[in-house]
JSON list of C-alpha atoms in Angstrom, two decimals:
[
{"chain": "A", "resi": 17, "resn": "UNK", "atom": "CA", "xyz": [-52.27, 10.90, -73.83]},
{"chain": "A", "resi": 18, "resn": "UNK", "atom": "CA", "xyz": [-54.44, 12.77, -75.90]},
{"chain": "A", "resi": 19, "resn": "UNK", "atom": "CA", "xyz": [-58.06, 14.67, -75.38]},
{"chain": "A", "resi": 20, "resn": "UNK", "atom": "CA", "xyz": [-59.81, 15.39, -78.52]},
{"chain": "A", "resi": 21, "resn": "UNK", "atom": "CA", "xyz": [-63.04, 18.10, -78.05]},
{"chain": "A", "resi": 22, "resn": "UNK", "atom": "CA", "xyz": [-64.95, 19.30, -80.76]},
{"chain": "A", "resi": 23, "resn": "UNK", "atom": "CA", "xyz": [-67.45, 22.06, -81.16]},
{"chain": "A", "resi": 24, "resn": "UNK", "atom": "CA", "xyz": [-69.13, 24.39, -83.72]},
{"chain": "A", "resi": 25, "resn": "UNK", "atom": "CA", "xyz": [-68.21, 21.55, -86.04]},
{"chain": "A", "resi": 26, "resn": "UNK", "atom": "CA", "xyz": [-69.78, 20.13, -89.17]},
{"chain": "A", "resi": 27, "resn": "UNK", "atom": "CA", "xyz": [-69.12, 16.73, -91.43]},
{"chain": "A", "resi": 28, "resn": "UNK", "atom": "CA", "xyz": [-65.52, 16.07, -89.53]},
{"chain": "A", "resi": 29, "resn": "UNK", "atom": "CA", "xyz": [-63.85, 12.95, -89.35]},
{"chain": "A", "resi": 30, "resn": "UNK", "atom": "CA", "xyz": [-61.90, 12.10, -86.08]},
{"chain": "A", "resi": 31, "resn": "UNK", "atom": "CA", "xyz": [-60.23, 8.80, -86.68]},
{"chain": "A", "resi": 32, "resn": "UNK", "atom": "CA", "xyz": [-56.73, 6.86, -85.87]},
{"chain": "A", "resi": 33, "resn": "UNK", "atom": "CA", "xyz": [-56.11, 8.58, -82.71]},
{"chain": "A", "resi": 34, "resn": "UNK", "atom": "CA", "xyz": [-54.65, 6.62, -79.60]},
{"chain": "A", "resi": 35, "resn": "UNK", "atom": "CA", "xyz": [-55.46, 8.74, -76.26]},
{"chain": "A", "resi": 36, "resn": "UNK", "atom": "CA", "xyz": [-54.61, 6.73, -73.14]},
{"chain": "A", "resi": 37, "resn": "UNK", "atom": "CA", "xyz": [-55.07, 7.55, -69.04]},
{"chain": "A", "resi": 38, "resn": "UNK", "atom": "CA", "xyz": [-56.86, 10.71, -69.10]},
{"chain": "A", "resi": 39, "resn": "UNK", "atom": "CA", "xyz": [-58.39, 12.18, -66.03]},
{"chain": "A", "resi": 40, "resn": "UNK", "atom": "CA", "xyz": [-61.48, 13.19, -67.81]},
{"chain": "A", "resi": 41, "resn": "UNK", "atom": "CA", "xyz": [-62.86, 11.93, -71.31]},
{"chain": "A", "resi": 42, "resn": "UNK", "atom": "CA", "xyz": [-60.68, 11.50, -74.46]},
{"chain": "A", "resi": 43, "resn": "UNK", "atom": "CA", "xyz": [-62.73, 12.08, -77.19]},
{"chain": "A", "resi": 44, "resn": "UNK", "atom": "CA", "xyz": [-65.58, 15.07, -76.53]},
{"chain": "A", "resi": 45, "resn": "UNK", "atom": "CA", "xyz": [-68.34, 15.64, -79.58]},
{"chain": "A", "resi": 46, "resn": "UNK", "atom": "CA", "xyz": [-70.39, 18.94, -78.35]},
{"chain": "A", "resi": 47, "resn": "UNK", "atom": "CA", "xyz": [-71.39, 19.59, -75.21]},
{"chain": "A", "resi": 48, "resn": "UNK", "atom": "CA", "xyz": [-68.86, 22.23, -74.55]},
{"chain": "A", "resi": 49, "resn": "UNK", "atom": "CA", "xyz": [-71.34, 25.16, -75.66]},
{"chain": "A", "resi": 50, "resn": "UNK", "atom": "CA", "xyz": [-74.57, 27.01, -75.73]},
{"chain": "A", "resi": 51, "resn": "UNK", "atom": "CA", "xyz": [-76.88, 27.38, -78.17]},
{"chain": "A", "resi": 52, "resn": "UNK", "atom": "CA", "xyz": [-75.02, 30.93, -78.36]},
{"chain": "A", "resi": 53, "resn": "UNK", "atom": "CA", "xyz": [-72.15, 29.21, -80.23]},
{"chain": "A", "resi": 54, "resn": "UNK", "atom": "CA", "xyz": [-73.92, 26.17, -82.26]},
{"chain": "A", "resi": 55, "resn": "UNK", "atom": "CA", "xyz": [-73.68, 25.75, -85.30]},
{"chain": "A", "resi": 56, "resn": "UNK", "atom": "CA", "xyz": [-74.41, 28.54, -87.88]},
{"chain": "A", "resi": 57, "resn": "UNK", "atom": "CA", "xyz": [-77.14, 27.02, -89.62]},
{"chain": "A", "resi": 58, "resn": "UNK", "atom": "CA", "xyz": [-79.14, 27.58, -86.52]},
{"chain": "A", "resi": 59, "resn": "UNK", "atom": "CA", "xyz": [-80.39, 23.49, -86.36]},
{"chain": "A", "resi": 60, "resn": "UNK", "atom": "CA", "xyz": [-79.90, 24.06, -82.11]},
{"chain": "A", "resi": 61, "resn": "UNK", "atom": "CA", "xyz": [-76.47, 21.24, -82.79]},
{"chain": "A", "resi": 62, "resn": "UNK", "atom": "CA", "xyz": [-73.49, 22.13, -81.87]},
{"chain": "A", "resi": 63, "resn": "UNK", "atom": "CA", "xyz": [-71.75, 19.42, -83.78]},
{"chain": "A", "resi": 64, "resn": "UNK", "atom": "CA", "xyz": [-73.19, 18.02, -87.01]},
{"chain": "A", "resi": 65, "resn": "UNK", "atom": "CA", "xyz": [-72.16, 14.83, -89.81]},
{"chain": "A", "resi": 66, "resn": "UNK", "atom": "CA", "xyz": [-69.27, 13.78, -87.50]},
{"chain": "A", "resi": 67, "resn": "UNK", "atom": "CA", "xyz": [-67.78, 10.36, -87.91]},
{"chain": "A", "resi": 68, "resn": "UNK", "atom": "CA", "xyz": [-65.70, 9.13, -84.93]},
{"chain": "A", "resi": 69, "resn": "UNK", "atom": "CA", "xyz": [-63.75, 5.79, -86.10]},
{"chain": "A", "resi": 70, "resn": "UNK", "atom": "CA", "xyz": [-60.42, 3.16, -85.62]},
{"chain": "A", "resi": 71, "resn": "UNK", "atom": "CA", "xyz": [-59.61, 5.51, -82.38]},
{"chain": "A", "resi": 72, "resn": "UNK", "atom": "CA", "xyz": [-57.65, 3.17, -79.56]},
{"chain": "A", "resi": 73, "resn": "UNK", "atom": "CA", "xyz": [-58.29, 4.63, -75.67]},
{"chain": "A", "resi": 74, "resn": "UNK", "atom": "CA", "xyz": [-57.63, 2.77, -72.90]},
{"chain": "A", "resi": 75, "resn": "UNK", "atom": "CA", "xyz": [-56.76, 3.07, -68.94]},
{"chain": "A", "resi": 76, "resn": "UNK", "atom": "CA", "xyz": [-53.87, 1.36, -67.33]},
{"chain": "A", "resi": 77, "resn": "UNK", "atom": "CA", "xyz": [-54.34, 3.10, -64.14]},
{"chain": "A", "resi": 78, "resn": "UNK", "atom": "CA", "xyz": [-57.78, 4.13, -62.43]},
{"chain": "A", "resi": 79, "resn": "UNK", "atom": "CA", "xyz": [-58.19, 8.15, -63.06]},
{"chain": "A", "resi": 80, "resn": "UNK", "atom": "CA", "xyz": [-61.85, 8.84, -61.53]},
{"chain": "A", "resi": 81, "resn": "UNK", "atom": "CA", "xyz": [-63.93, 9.61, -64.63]},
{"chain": "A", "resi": 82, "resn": "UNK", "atom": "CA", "xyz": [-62.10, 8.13, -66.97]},
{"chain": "A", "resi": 83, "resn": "UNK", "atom": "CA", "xyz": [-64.06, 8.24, -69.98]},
{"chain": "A", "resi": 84, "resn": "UNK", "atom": "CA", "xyz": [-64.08, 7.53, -73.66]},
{"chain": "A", "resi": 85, "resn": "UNK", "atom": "CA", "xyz": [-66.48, 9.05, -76.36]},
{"chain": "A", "resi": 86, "resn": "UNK", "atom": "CA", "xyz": [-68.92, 11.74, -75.18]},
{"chain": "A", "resi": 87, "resn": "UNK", "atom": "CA", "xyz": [-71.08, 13.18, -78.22]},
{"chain": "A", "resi": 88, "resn": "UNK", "atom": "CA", "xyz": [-73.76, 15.68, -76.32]},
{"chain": "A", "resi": 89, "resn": "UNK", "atom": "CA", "xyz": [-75.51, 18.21, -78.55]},
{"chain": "A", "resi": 90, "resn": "UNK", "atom": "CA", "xyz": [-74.59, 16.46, -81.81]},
{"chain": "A", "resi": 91, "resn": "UNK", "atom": "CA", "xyz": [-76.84, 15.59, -84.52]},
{"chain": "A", "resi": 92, "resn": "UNK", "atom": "CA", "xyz": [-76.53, 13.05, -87.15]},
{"chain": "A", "resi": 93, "resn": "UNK", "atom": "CA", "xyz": [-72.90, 11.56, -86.15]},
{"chain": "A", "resi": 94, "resn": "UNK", "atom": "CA", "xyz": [-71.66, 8.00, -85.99]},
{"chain": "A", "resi": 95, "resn": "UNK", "atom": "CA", "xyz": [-69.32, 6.58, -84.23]},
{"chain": "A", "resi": 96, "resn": "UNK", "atom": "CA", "xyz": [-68.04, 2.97, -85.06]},
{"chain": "A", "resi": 97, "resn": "UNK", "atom": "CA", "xyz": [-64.72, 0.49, -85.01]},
{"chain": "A", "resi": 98, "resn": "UNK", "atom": "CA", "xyz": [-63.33, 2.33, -82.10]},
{"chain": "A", "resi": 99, "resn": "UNK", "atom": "CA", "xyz": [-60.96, 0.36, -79.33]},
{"chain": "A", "resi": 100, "resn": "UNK", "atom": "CA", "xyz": [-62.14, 1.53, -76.05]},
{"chain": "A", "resi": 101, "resn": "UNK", "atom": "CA", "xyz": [-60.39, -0.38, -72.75]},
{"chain": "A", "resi": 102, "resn": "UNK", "atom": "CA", "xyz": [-60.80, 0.20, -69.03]},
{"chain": "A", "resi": 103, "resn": "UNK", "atom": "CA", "xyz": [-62.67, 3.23, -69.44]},
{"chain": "A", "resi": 104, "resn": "UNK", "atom": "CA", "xyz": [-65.02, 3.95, -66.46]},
{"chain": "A", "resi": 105, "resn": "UNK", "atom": "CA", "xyz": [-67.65, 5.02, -69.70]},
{"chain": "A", "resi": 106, "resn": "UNK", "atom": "CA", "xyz": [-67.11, 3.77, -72.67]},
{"chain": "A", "resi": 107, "resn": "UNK", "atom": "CA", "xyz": [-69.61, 5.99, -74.72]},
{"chain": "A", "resi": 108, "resn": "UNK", "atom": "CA", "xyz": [-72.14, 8.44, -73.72]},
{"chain": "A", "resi": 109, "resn": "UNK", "atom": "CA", "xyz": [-74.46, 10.83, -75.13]},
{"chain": "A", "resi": 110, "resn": "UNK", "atom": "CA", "xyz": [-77.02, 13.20, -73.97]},
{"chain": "A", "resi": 111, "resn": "UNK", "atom": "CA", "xyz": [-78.62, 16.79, -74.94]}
]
């Protein structure tokens, strides 16, 4: 099981991880924040450049939420080749 969350983040890479039955999402991009704590070049992102790739998550059991990639209050990131199964969201974004 894992649950990755990132924040006041710039150009990472978030790859080959395999995060399985958790309650809430697996992967978070942003959206943990306020503009208080976004990034220090002041661009009103919390998470910038981030590429979210080859990541397995998937549900055996039903948890609620259940989620898999979340990227809120990110600019500019991409997210691609990732496994995501039985998730009650697969991807979301917002803000």
């Amino acid at each position: 099981m894992c649950s990755l969350d990132y924040y006041r983040s710039k150009n990472i890479i978030i790859e080959n991880n395999i995060c399985h039955n958790n309650q809430h999402g697996a992967i978070g991009v942003g959206g943990i924040t306020g503009p208080k704590w976004h990034n220090h070049g002041n661009t009103g992102a919390e998470v910038e450049g981030a590429i979210v790739r080859r990541n397995i998550i998937y549900y055996g059991v039903p948890y609620g939420i259940g989620g898999g990639i979340f990227l809120m209050g990110a600019k500019a990131c991409k997210v691609h080749n990732n496994t995501v199964y039985g998730a009650g969201i697969h991807v979301k974004t917002g803000g």
